[in-house]
Structure formats: C-alpha cells, structure tokens
Coordinates of C-alpha atoms and ligand atoms in Angstrom, one line a residue:
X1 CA 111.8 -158.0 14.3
X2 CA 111.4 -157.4 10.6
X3 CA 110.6 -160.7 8.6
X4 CA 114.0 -160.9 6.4
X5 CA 116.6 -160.1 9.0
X6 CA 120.0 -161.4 9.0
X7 CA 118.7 -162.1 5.0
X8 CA 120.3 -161.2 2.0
X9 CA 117.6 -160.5 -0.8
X10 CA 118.7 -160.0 -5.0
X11 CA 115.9 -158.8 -6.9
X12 CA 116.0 -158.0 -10.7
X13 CA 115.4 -155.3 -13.0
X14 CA 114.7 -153.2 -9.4
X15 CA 115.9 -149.7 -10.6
X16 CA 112.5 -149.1 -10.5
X17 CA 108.4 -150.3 -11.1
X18 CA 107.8 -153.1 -8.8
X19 CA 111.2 -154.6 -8.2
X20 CA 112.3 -151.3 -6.4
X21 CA 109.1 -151.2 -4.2
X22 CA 109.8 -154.8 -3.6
X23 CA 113.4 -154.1 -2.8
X24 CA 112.2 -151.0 -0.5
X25 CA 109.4 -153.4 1.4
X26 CA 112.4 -156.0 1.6
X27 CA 114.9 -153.5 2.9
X28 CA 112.2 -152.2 5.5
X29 CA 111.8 -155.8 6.7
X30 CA 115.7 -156.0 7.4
X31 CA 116.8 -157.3 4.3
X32 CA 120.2 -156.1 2.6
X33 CA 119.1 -156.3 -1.0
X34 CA 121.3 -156.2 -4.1
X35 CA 119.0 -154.2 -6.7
X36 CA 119.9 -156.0 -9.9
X37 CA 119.4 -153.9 -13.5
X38 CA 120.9 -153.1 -16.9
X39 CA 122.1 -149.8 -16.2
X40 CA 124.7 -150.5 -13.3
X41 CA 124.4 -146.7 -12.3
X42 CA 120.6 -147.0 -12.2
X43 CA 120.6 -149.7 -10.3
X44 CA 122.9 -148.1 -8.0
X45 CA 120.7 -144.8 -8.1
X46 CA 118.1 -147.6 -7.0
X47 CA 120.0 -149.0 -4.1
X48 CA 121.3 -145.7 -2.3
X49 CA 117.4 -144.7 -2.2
X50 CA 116.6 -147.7 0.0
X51 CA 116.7 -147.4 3.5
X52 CA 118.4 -150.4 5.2
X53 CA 118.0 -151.4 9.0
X54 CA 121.0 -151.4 11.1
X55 CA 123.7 -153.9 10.3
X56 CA 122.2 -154.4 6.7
X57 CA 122.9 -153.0 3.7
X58 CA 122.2 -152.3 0.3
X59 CA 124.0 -152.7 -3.4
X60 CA 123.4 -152.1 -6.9
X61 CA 124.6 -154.4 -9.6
X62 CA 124.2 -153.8 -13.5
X63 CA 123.6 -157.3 -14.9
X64 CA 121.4 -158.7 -17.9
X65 CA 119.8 -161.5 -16.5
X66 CA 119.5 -163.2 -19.9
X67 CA 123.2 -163.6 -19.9
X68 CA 124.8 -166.8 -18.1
X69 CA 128.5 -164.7 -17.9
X70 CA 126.6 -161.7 -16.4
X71 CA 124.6 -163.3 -14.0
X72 CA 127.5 -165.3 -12.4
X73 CA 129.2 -161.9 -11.8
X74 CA 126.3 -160.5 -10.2
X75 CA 125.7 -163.0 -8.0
X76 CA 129.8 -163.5 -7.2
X77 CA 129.7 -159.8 -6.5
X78 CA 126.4 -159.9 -4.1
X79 CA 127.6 -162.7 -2.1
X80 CA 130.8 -161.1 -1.8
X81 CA 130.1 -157.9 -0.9
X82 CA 126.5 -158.9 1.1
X83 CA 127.6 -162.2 2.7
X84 CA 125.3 -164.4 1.1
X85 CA 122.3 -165.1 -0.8
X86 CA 118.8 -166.1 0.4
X87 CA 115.9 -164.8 -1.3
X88 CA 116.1 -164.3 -5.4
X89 CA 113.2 -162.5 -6.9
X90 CA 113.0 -163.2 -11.1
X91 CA 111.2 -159.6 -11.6
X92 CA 113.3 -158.0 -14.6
X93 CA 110.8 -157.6 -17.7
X94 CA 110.5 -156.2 -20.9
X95 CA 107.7 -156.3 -23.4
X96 CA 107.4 -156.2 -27.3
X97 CA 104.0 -156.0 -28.0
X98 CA 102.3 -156.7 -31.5
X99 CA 100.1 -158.7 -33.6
X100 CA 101.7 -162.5 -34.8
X101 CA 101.4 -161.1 -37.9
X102 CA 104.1 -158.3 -37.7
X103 CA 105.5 -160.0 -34.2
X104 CA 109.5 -160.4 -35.7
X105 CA 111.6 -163.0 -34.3
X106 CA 113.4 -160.9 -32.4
X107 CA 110.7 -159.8 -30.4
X108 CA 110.1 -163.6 -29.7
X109 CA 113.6 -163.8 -28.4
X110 CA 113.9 -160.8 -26.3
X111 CA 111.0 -161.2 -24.6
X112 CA 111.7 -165.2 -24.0
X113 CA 115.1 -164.6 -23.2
X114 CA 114.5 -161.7 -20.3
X115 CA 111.7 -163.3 -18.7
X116 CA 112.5 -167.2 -19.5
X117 CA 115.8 -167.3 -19.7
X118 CA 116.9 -164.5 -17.1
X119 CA 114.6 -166.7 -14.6
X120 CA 116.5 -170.2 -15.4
X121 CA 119.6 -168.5 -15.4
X122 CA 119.3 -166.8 -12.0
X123 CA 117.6 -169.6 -10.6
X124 CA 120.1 -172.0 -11.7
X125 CA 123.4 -170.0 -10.3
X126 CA 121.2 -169.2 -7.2
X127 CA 120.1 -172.3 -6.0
X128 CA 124.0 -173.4 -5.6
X129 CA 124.0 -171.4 -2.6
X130 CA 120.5 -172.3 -1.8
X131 CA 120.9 -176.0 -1.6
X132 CA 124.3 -175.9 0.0
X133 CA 122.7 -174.3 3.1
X134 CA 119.3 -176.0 3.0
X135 CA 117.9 -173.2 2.6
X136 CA 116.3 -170.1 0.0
X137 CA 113.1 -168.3 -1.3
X138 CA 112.9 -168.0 -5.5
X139 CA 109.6 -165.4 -6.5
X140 CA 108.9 -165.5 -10.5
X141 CA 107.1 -162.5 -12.0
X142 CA 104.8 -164.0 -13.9
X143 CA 101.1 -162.3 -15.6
X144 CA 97.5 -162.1 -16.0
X145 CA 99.1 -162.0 -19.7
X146 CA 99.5 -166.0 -19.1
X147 CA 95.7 -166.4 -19.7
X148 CA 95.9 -164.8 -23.3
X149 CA 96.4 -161.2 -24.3
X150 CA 96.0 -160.0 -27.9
X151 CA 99.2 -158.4 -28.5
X152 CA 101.7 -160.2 -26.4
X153 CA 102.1 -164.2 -27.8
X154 CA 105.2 -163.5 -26.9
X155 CA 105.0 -161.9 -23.5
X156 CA 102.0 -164.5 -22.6
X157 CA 103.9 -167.7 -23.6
X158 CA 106.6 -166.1 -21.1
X159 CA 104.6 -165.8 -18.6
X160 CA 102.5 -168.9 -18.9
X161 CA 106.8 -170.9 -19.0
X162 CA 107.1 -168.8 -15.7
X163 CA 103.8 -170.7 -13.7
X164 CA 105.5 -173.9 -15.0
X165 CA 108.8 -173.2 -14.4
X166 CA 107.7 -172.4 -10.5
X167 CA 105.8 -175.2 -10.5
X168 CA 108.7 -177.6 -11.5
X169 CA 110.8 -175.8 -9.0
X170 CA 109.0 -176.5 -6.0
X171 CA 109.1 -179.9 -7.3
X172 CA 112.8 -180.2 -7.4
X173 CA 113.7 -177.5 -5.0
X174 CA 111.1 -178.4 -2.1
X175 CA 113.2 -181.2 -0.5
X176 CA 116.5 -178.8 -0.1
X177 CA 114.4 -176.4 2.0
X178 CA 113.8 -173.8 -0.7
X179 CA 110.3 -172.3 -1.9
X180 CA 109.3 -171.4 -5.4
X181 CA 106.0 -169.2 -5.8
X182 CA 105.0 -166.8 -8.6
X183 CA 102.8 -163.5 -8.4
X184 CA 101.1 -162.9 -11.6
X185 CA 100.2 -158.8 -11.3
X186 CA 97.2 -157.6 -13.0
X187 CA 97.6 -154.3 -14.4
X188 CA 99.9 -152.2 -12.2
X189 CA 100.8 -148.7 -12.9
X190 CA 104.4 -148.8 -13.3
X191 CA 106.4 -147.6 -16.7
X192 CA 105.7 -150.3 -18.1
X193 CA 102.5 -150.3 -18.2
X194 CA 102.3 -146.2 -19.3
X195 CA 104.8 -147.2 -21.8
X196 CA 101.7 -149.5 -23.0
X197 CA 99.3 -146.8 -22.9
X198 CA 101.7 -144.9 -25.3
X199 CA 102.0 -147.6 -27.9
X200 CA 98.0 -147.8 -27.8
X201 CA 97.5 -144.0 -28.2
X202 CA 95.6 -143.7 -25.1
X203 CA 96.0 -141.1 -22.8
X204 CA 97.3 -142.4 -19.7
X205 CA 94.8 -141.2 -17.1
X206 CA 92.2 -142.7 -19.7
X207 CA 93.8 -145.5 -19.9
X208 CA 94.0 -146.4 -16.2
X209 CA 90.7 -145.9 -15.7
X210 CA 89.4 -147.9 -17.8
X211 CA 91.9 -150.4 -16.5
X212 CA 90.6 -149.7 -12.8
X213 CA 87.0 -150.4 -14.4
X214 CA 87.9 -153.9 -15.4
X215 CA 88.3 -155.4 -11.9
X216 CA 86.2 -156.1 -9.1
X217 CA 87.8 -153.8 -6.6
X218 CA 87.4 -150.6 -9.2
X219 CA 91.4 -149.7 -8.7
X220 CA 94.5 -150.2 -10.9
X221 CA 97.1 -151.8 -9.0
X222 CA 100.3 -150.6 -7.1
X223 CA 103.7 -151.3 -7.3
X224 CA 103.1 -151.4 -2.9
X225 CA 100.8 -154.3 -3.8
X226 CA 102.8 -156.6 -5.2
X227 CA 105.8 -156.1 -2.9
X228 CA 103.2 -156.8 0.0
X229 CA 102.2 -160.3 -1.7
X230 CA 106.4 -160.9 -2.4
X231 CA 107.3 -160.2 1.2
X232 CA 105.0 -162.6 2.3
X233 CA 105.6 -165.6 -0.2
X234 CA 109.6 -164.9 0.5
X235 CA 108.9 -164.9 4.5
X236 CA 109.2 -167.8 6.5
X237 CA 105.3 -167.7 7.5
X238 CA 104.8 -169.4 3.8
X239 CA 107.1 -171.5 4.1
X240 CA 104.2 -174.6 3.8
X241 CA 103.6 -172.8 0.3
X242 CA 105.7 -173.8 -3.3
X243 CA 105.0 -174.1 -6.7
X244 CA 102.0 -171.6 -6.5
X245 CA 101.0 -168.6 -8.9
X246 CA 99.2 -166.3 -6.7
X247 CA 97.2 -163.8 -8.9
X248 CA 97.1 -159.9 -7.6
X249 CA 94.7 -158.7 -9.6
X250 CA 92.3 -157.0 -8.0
X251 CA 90.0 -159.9 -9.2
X252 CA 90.5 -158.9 -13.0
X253 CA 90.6 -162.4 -13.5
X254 CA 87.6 -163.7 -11.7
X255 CA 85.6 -163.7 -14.7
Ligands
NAD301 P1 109.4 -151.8 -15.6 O1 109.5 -151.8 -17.0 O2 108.9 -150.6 -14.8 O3 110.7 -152.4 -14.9 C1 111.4 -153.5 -15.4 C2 112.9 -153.4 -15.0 O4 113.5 -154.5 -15.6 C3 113.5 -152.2 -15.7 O5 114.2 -151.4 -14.7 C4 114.5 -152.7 -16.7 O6 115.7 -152.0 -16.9 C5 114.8 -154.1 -16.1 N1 115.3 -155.1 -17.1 C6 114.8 -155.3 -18.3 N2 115.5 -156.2 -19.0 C7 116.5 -156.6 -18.1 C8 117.6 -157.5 -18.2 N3 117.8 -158.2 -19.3 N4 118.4 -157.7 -17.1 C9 118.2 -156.9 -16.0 N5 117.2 -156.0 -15.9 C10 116.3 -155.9 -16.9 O7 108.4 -153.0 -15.3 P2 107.3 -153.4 -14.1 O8 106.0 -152.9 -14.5 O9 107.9 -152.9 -12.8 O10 107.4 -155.0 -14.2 C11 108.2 -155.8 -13.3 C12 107.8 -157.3 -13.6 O11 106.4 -157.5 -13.4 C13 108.0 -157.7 -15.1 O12 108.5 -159.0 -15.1 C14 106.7 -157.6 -15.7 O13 106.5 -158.4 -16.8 C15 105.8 -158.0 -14.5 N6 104.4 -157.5 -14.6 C16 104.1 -156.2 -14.7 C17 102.8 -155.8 -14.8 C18 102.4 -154.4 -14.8 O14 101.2 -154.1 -15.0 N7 103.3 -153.4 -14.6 C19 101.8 -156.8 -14.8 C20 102.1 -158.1 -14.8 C21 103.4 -158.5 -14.7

C-alpha cells in the first residue's frame, strides 16, 4: 500500500524541476496531486504526465502563489475537484541573482514574495482544512543558499525566512496534528540551476562538475533526490518529526 493513499497532495511551481518529480514520487505512492504553476496549461501538461494509482487522480492548476486571490482559487478548485487537501508542499521558486550593489528592489520583492510570501499564503489557506480535520503535512523548499551565497541576498534571506517560518509552524501547527519540515537542496540539476550556469557564462556540463566536486559524495544532485526526502517527511512514518530543515546536499555543507 503506497504511503499517501486515500491522500490528496498540492505541490507548487510542479510543471517541472523538483516539484514535478515530487508530484510523480507522490502520485506513485497513491497520492492524487494537484500540480500547482503559473502557466495553467503547463501545469496541466505537468499533471496528465503523472501516473495516478487506481481511484486517484491528478489536476493542474495555474496559480501565483504570491497572490492571496489566486491561491484561494487554487485551493477551492483542488478540494473541489480532488476531495480534499492533506499534504501542501511550498516548492514554487524563482531567482534574481546579483550583487547588492546592482540587486533593484524589485528583485528583493519578487524573490521574497514567491518563496516568502507564496509559502505564508499557501500555508495560511491550507491549514483551514488541516486543522479542521486534525490533520495535514506542510514541506518548505528552503536552500543551502540560507547559509550565504554571494549573489542571492535576496534568495538567501528567503530561504533562511523559510527554516524559521517551518520552525514556527511546527510550533503552532504541531498540536492540530499537522507537521512542518523543510528540505534545503544543494545544488540540483533542474532549470533552474542551468539557467544559473547561463547567467555565470559557464558551460553547463562544466558547470556541474565542478558543482559535483564540491560535495562529499562527488555527484550533483537529482530532482529523484529530493522527492525521496519529501515523500518521507510528508508520510506518516515522520510523523514524530516538525519544524526540521533537513539538508540534501550531498554533504556540500559539511564543511
Ligand atoms: P525550477 O525553476 O525548475 O521550477 C520552479 C517552478 O516554480 C517553475 O515551474 C515556475 O514556473 C514555478 N513558479 C515560479 N514562480 C511561481 C509562482 N509565483 N507561482 C507558482 N509557480 C511559480 O526550479 P527547481 O530547481 O525545481 O526548484 C524548486 C524549488 O527548490 C525552489 O523553491 C528552489 O528555490 C528550490 N531549490 C532548488 C535548488 C536547485 O539546485 N535546483 C537548490 C535549492 C533549492
């Protein structure tokens, strides 16, 4: 019996990178999973290519997540159409990367308000159905980026309000039944990340090796990875764990 049957899963910004192999690993594991992203026919390109066990299904649903009138239509449309709402993973991200010096205020906001805001926002609508049936999984995308990264104030501060946003979560949260964890990725070869590579003028081969030669275990990380790690913080075999960051890094950050 797969770990989220009978569940009804919403991940963001899944049309693709790690929120669509976490939304694959999800629907393998008898989830039906609304696959939550800008584009509403990406996200629905996104959805049709998961596989869902018998009796679940799967949706896509364009939404910005920094948006309070967008997310409360997303999730009004997933628990109507999927029947509920259980598990919530905060994984829609952008970056703006660049020196303080040229870093514009708009790149402060847009960066803030996806990862930051979109979290509190989806959190917020979410755990009205969480708390009413004692009962829900939240999963915050947060960073190795939260211990400093020259280039991303920005994108680091976000990160490092995602590990303290969990944290006061499981504070709140915890006595309703619900669980609040974060994953911070090392690097993980999604778009993102060659979209990275691009701004640097790196070739991207070069660039992930020299990524893969920065951590102990000598590989750049997979999309597969972190959905393993999500599955198992949204199960109910963690469900002793809350407010955690758990670092999939491949040990980048050991030191
Ligand atoms: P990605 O760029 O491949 O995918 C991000 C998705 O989020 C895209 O489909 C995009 O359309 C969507 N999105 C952006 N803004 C949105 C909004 N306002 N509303 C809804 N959807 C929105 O990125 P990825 O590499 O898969 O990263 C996923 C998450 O993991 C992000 O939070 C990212 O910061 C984090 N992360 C990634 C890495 C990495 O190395 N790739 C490392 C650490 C953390």
């Amino acid at each position: 019996m797969g770990r989220f049957e009978g569940r009804v899963a919403v991940i963001t910004g899944a049309a693709r990178g790690i929120g669509f192999a976490t939304a694959t690993r999800f629907a393998e594991e008898g989830a039906s999973v609304a696959v939550i992203d800008l584009d509403e026919e990406a996200a629905a390109a996104a959805a049709a290519r998961l596989a869902p066990v018998d009796g679940a299904s799967a949706i896509g649903v364009g939404a910005d997540v920094s948006d309070a009138g967008s997310v409360a239509a997303a999730l009004a449309r997933v628990v109507g159409e999927l029947g509920g709402l259980h598990v919530l993973v905060n994984n829609a991200g952008i970056t703006r990367d660049n020196l303080l010096f040229k870093m514009s205020e708009d790149d402060w906001d847009l960066v803030l308000g996806v990862h930051l805001k979109g979290a509190f926002l989806m959190s917020k609508a979410a755990q009205e159905h969480f708390v009413a049936q004692r009962y829900g999984k939240i999963l915050n995308l947060s960073s190795t980026s939260a211990l400093g990264n020259r280039g991303q104030a920005n994108y680091s501060a976000a990160k490092m309000g995602v590990q303290g946003f969990t944290r006061t979560l499981g504070i709140e949260l915890g006595p309703f039944g619900i669980n609040v964890n974060a994953i911070a990725p090392g690097f993980i070869a999604t778009e993102m990340t060659d979209a990275t590579a691009a701004r640097l003028g790196i070739e991207l081969e070069e660039f992930r090796r020299l990524n893969a030669e920065a951590n102990p275990v000598r590989r750049v990380g997979r999309p597969e990875d972190i959905a393993a790690a999500a599955a198992f913080l949204c199960s109910d075999e963690a469900s002793y764990i809350t407010g955690q960051t758990l670092y999939v890094d491949g040990g980048a950050t050991l030191g």
